[in-house]
PDB file of C-alpha atoms in Angstrom:
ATOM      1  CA  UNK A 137      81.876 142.904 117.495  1.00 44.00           C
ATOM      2  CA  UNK A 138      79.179 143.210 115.243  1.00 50.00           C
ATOM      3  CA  UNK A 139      81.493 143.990 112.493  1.00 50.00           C
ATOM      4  CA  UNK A 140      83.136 141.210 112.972  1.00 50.00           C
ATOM      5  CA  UNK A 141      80.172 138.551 112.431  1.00 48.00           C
ATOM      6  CA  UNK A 142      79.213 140.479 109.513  1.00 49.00           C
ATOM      7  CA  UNK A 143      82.303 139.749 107.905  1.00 50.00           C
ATOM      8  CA  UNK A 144      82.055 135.997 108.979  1.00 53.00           C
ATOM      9  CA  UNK A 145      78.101 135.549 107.851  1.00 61.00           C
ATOM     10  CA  UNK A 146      79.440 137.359 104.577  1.00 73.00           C
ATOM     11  CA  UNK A 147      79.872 134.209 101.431  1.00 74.00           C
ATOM     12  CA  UNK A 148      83.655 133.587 100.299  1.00 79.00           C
ATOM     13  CA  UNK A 149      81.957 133.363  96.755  1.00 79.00           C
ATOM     14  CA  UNK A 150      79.530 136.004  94.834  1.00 82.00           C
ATOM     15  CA  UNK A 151      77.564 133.089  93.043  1.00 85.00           C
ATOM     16  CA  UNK A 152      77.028 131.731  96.480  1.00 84.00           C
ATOM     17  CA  UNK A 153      74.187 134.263  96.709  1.00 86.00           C
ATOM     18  CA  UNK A 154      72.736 133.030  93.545  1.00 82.00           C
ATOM     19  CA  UNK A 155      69.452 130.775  93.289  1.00 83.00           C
ATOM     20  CA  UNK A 156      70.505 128.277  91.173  1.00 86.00           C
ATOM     21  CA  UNK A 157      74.041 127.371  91.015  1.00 82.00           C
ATOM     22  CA  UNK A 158      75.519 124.620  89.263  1.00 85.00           C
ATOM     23  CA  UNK A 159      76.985 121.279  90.636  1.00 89.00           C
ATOM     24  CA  UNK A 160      80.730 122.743  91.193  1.00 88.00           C
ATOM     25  CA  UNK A 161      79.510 126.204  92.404  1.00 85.00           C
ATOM     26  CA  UNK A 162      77.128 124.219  95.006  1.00 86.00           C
ATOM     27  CA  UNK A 163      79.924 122.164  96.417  1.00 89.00           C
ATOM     28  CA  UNK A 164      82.463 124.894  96.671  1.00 87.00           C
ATOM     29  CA  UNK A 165      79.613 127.054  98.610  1.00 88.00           C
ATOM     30  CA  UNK A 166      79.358 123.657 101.032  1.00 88.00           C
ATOM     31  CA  UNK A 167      83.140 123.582 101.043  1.00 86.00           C
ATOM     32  CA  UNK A 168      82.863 127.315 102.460  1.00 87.00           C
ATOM     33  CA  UNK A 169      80.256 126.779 104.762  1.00 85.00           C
ATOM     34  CA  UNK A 170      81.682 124.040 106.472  1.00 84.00           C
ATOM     35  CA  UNK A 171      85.063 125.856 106.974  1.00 84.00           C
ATOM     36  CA  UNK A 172      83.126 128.659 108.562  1.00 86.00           C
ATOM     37  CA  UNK A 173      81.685 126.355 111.007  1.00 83.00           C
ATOM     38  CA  UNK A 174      84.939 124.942 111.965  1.00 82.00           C
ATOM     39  CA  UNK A 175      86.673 127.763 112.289  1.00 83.00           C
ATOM     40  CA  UNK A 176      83.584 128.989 115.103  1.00 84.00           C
ATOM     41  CA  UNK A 177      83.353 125.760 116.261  1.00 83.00           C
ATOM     42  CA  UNK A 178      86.630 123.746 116.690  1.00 83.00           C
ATOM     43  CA  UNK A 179      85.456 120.721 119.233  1.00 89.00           C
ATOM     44  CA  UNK A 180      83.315 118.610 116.310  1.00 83.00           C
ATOM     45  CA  UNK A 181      86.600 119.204 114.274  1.00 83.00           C
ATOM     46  CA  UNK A 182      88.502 117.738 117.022  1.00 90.00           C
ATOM     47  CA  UNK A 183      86.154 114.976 117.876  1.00 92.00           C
ATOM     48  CA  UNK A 184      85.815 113.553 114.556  1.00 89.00           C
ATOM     49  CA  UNK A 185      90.132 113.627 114.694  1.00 93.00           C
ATOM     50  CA  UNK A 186      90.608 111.683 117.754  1.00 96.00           C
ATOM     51  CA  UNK A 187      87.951 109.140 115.903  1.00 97.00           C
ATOM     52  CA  UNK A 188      89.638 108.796 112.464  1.00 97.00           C
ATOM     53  CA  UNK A 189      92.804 108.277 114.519  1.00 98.00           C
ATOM     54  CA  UNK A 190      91.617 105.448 116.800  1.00 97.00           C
ATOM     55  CA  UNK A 191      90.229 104.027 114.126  1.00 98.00           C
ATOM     56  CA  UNK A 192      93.285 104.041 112.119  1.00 97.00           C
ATOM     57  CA  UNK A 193      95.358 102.643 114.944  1.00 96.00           C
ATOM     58  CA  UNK A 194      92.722  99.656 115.125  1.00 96.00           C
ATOM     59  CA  UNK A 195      92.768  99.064 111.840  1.00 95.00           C
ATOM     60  CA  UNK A 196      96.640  98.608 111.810  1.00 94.00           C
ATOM     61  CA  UNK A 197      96.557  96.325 115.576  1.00 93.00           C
ATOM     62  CA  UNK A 198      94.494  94.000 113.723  1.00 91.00           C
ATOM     63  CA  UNK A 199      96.395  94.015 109.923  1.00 90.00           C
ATOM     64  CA  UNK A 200      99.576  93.134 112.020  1.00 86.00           C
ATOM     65  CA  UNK A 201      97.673  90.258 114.649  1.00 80.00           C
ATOM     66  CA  UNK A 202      98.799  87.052 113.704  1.00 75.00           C
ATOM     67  CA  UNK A 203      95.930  84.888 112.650  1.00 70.00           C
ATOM     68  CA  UNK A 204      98.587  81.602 112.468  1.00 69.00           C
ATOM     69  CA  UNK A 205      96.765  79.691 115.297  1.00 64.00           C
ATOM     70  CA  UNK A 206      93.971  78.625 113.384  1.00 61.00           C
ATOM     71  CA  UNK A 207      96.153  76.949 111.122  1.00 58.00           C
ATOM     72  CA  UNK A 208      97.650  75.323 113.926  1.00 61.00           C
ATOM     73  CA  UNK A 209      94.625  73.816 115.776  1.00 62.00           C
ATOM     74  CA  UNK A 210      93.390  72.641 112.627  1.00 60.00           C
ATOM     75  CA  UNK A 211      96.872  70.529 111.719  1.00 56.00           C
TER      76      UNK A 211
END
C-alpha cells in the first residue's frame, strides 16, 4: 500500500521538481496535479459535470423560448 502512494505522490515530469520552471513547464505540472487529484478524488469531478450540464441544458431552454409576446402586447 505504501508503494502504491509513493508511486502516486511521485511528479509525471522531472522539471516538476525544479525551483523555477518556466510558464509552459508550470502549467503542465498544474495539468498533472490536478489529474492526480481526480483520479483520488472522483466526486468534485462529478459535481462540477452534473453543473456544466444543467447549465448547458438552461442555456439551450431559454435560446429556443419564444420571446414573440412582447411584440404582441406592444402592437
Amino acid at each position: 500500500m505504501k508503494e502504491e502512494s509513493k508511486i502516486n505522490n511521485k511528479n509525471t515530469f522531472k522539471f516538476c521538481d525544479k525551483d523555477f520552471k518556466t510558464i509552459r513547464e508550470d502549467i503542465l505540472c498544474s495539468q498533472d496535479d490536478l489529474h492526480k487529484s481526480m483520479q483520488d478524488n472522483s466526486v468534485g469531478f462529478i459535481i462540477f459535470y452534473v453543473f456544466a450540464i444543467l447549465f448547458v441544458a438552461l442555456l439551450f431552454q431559454l435560446s429556443t423560448r419564444s420571446f414573440s409576446n412582447k411584440d404582441k402586447k406592444n402592437k
